[in-house]
PDB file of N, CA and C in Angstrom:
ATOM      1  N   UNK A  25      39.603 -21.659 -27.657  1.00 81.00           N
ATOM      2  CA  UNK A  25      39.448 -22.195 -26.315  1.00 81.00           C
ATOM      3  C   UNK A  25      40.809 -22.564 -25.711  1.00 81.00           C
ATOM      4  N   UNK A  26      41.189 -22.952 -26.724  1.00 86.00           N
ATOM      5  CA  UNK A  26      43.080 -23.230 -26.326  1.00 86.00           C
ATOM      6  C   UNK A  26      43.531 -22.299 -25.716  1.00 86.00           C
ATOM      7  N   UNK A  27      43.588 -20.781 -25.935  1.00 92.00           N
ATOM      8  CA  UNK A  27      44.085 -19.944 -25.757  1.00 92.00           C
ATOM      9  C   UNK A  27      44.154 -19.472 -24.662  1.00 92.00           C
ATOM     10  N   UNK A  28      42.566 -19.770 -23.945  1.00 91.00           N
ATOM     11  CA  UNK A  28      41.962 -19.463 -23.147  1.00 91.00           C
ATOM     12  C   UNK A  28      42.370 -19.822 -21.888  1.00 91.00           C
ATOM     13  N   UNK A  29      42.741 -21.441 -21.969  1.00 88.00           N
ATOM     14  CA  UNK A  29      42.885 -22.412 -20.977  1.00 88.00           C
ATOM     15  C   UNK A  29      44.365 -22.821 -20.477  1.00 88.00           C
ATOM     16  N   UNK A  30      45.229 -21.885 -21.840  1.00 90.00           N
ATOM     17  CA  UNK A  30      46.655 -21.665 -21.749  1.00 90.00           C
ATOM     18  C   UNK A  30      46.817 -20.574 -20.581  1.00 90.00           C
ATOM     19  N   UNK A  31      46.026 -19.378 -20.991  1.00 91.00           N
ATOM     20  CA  UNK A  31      46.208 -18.009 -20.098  1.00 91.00           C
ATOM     21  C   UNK A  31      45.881 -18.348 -18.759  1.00 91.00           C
ATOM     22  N   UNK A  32      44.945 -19.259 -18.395  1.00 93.00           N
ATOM     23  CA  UNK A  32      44.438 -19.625 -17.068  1.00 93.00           C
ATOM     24  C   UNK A  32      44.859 -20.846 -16.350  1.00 93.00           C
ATOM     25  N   UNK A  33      45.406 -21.591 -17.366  1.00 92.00           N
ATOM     26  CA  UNK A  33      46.660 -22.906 -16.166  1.00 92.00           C
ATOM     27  C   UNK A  33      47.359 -22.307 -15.078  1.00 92.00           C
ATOM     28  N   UNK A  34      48.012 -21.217 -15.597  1.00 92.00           N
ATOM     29  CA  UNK A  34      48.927 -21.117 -14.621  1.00 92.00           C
ATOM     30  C   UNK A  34      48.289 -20.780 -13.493  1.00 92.00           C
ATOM     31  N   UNK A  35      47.516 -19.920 -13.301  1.00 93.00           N
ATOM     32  CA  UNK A  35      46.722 -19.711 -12.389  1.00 93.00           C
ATOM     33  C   UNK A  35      45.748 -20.707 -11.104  1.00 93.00           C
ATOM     34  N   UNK A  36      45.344 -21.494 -12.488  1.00 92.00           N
ATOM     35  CA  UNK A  36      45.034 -22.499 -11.393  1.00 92.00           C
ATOM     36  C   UNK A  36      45.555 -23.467 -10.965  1.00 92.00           C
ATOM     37  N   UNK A  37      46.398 -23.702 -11.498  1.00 93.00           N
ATOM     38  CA  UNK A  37      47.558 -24.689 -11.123  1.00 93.00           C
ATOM     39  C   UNK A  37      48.324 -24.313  -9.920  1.00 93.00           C
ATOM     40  N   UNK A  38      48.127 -23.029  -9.499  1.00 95.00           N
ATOM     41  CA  UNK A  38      49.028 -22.181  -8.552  1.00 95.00           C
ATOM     42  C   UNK A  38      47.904 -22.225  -7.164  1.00 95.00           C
ATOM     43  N   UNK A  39      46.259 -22.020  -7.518  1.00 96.00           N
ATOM     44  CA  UNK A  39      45.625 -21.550  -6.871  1.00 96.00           C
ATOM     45  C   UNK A  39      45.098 -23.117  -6.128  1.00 96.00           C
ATOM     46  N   UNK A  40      45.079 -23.962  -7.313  1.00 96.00           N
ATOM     47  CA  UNK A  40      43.792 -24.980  -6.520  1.00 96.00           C
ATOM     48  C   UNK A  40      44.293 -25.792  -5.583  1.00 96.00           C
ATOM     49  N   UNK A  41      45.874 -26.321  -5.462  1.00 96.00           N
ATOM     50  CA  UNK A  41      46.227 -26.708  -4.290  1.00 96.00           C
ATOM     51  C   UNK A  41      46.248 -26.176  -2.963  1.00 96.00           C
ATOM     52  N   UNK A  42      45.846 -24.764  -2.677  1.00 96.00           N
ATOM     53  CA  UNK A  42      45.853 -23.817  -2.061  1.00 96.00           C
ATOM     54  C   UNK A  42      44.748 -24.071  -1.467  1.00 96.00           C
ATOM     55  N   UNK A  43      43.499 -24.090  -2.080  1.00 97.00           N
ATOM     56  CA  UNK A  43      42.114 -24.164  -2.003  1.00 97.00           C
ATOM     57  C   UNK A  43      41.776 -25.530  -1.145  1.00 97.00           C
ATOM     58  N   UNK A  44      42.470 -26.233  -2.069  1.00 98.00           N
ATOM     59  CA  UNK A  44      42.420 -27.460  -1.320  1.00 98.00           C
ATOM     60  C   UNK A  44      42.538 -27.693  -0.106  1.00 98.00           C
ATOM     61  N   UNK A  45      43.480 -27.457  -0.003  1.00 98.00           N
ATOM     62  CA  UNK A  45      44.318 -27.357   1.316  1.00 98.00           C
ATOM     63  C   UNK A  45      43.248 -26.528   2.359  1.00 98.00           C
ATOM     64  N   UNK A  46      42.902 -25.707   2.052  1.00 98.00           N
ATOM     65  CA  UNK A  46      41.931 -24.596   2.934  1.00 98.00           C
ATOM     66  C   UNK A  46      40.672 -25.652   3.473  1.00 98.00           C
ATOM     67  N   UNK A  47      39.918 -26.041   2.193  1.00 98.00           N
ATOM     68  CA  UNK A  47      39.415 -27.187   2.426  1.00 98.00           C
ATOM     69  C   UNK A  47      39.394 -28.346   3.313  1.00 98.00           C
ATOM     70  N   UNK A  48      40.278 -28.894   3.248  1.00 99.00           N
ATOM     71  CA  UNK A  48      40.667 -29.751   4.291  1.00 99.00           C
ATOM     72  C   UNK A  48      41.098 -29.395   5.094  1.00 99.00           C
ATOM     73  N   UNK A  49      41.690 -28.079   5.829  1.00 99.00           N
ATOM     74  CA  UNK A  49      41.727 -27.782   6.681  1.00 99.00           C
ATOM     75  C   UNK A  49      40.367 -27.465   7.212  1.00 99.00           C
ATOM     76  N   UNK A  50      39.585 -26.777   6.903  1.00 98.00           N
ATOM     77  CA  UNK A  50      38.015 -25.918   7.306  1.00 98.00           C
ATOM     78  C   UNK A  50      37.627 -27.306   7.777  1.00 98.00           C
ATOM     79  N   UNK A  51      37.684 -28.420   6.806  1.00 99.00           N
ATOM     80  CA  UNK A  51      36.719 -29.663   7.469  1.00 99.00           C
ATOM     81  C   UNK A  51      36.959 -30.289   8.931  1.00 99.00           C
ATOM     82  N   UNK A  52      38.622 -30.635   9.013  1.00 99.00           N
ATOM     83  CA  UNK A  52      39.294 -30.535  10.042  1.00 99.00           C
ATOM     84  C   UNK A  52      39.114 -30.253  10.953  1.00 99.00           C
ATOM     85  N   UNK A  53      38.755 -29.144  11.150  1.00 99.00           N
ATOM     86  CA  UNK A  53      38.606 -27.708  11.952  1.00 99.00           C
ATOM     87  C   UNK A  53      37.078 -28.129  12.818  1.00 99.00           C
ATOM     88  N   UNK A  54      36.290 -28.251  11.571  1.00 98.00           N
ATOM     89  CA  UNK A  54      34.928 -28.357  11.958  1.00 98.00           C
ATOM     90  C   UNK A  54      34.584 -29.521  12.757  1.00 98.00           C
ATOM     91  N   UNK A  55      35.179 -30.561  12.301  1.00 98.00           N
ATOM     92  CA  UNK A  55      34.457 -31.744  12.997  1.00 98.00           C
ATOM     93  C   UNK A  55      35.466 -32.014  14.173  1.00 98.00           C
ATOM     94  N   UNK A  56      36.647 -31.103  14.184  1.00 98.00           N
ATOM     95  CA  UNK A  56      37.112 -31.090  15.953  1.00 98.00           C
ATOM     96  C   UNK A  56      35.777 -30.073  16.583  1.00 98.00           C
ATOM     97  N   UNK A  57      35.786 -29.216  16.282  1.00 98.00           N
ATOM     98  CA  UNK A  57      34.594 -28.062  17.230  1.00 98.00           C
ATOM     99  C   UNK A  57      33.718 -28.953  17.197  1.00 98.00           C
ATOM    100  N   UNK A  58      33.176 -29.636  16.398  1.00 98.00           N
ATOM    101  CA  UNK A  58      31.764 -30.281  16.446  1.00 98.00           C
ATOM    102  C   UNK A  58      31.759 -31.307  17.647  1.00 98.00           C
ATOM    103  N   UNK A  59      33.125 -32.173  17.763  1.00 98.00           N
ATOM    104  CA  UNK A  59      33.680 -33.229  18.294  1.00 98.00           C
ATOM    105  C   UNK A  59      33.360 -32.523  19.804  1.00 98.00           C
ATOM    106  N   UNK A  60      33.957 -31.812  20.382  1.00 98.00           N
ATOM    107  CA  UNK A  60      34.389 -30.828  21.414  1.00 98.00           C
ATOM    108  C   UNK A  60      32.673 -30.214  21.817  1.00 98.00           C
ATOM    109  N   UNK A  61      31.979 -30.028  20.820  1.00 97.00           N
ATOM    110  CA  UNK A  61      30.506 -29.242  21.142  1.00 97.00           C
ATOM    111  C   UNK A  61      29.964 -30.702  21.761  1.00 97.00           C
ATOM    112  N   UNK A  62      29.664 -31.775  21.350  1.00 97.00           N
ATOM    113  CA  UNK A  62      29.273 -33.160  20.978  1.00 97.00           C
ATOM    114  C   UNK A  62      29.713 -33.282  22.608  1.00 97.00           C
ATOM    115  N   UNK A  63      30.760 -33.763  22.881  1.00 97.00           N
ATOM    116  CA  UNK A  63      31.529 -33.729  24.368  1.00 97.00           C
ATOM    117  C   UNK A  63      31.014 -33.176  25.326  1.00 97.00           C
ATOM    118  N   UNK A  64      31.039 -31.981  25.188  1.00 96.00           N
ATOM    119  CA  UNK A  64      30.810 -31.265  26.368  1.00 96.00           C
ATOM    120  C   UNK A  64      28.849 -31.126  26.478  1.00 96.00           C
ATOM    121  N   UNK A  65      28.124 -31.377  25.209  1.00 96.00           N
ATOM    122  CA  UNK A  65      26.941 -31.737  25.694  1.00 96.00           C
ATOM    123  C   UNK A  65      26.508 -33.231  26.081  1.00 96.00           C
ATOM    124  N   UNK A  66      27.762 -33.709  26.226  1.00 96.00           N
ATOM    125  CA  UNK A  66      27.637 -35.146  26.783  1.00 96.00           C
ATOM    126  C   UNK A  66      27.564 -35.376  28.735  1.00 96.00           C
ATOM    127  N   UNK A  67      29.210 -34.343  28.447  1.00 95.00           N
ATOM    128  CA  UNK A  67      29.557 -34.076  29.774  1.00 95.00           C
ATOM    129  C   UNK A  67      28.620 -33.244  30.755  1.00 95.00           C
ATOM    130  N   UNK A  68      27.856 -32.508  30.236  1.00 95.00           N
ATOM    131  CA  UNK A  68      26.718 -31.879  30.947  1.00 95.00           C
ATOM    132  C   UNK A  68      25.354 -32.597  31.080  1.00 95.00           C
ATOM    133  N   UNK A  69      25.292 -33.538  30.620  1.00 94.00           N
ATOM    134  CA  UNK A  69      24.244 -34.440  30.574  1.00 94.00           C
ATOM    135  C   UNK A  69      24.854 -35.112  31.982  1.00 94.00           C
ATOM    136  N   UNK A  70      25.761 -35.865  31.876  1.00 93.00           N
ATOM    137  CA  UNK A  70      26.328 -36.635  32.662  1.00 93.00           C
ATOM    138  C   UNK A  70      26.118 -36.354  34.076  1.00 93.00           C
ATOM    139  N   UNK A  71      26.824 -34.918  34.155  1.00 93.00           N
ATOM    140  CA  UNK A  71      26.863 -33.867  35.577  1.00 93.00           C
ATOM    141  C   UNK A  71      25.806 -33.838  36.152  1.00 93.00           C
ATOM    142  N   UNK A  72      24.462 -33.543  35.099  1.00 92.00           N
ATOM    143  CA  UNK A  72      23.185 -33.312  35.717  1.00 92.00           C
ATOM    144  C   UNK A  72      22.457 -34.536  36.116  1.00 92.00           C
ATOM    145  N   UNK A  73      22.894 -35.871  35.883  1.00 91.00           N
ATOM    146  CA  UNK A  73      22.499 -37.025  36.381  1.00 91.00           C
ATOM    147  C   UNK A  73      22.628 -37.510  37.281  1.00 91.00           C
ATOM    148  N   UNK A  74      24.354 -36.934  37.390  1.00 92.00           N
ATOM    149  CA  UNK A  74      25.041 -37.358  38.862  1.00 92.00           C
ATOM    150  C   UNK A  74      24.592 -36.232  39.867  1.00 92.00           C
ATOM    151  N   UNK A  75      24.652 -34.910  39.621  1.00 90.00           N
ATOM    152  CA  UNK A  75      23.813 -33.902  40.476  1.00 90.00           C
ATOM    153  C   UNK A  75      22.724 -34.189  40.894  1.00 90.00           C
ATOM    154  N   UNK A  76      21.740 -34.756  39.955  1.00 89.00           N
ATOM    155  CA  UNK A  76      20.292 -35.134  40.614  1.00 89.00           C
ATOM    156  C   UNK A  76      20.346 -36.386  41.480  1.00 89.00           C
ATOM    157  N   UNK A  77      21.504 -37.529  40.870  1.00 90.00           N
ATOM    158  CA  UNK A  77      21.534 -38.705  42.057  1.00 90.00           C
ATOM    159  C   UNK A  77      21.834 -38.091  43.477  1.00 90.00           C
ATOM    160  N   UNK A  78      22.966 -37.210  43.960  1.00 91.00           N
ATOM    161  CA  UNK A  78      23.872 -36.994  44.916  1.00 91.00           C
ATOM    162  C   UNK A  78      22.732 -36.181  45.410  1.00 91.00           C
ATOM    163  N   UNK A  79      21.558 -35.526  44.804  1.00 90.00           N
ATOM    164  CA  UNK A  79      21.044 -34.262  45.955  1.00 90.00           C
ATOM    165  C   UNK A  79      19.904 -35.853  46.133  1.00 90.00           C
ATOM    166  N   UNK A  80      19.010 -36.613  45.021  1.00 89.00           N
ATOM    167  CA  UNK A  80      18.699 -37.698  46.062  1.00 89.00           C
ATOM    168  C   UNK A  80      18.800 -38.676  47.024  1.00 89.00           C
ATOM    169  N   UNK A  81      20.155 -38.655  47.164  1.00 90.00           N
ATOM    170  CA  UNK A  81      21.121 -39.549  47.915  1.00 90.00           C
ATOM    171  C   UNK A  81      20.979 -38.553  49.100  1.00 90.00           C
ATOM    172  N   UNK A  82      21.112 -37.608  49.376  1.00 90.00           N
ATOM    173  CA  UNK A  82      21.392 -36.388  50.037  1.00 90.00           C
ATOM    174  C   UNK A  82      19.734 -36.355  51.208  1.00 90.00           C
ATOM    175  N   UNK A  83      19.038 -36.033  50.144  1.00 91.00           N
ATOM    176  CA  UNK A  83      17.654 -35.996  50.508  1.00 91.00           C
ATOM    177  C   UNK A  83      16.894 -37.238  51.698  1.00 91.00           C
ATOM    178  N   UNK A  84      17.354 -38.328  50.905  1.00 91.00           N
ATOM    179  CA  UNK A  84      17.126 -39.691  51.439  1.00 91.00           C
ATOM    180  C   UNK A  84      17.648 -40.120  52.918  1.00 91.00           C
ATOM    181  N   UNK A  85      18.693 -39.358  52.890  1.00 91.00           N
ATOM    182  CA  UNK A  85      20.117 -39.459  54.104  1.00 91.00           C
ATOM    183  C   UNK A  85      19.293 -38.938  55.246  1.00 91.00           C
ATOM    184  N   UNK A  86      19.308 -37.476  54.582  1.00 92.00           N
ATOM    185  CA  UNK A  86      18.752 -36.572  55.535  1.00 92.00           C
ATOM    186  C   UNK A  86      17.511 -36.506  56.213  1.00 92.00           C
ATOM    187  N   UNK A  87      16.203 -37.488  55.612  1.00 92.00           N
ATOM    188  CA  UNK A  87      14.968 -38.280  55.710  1.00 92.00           C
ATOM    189  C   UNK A  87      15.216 -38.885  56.566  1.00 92.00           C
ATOM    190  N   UNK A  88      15.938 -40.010  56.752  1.00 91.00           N
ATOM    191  CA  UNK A  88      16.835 -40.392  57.750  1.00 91.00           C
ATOM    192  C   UNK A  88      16.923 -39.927  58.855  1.00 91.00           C
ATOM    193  N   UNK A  89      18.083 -39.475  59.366  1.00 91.00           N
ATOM    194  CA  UNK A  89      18.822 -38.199  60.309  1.00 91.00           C
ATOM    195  C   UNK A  89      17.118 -38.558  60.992  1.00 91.00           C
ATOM    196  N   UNK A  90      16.524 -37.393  60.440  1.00 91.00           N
ATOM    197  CA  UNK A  90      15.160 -36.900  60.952  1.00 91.00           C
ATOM    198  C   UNK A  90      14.401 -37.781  61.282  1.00 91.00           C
ATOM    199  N   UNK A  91      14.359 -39.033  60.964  1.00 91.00           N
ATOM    200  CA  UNK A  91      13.182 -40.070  61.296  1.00 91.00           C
ATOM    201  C   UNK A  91      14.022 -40.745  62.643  1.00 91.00           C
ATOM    202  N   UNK A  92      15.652 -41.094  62.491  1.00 89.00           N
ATOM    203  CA  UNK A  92      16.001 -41.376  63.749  1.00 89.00           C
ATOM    204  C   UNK A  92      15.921 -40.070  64.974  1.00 89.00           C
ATOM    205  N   UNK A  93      16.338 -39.122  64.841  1.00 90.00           N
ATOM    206  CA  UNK A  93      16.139 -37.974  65.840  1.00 90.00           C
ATOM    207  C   UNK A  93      14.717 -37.652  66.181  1.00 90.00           C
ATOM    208  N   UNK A  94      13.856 -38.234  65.657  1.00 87.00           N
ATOM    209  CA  UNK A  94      12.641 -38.116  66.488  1.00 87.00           C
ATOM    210  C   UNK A  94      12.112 -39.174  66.887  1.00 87.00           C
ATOM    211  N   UNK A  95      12.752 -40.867  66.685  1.00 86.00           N
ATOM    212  CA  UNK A  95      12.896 -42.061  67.085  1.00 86.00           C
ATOM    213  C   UNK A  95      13.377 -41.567  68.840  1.00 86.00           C
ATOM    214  N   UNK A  96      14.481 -40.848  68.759  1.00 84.00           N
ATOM    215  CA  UNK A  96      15.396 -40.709  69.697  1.00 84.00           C
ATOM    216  C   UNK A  96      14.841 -39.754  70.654  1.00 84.00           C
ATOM    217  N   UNK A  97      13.812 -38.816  70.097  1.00 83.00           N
ATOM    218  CA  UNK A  97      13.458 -37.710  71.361  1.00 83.00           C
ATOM    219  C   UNK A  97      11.757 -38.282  71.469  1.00 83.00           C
ATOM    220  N   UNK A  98      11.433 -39.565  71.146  1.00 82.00           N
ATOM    221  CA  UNK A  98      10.378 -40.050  71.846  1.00 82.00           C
ATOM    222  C   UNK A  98      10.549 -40.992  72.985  1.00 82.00           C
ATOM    223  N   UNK A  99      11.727 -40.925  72.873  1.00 66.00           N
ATOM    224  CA  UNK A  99      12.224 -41.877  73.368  1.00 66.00           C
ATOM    225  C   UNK A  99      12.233 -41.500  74.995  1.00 66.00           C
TER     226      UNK A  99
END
């Protein structure tokens, strides 16, 4: 078994910091994209809240307008 584990040190001794490294990079990697996916389905949540306030704000205005302009031509 000695023999065995002699022939293959070097190898992994060469390889597994390597690996490692890959490792922690891949994780890195991932939980920025995840971070960034996470975000931007935040930011689209957001948009569509404020989109639906501004077209009811909009709506309401314009309800308006119309209830005075026919205030105004009964007049």
């Amino acid at each position: 078994m000695a023999e065995i584990w002699d022939a293959i040190y070097p190898y992994v001794s060469v390889l597994l910091p390597t690996i490692t490294l890959a490792l922690i990079f891949w994780w890195v990697m991932r939980s920025i994209v995840n971070a960034d996916r996470r975000e931007r389905e935040a930011a689209a949540k957001g948009k569509e809240l404020t989109d639906a306030r501004f077209e009811d704000a909009v709506e309401k205005r314009m309800k308006e307008i119309e209830s005075e302009m026919a205030a105004k031509n009964q007049k």
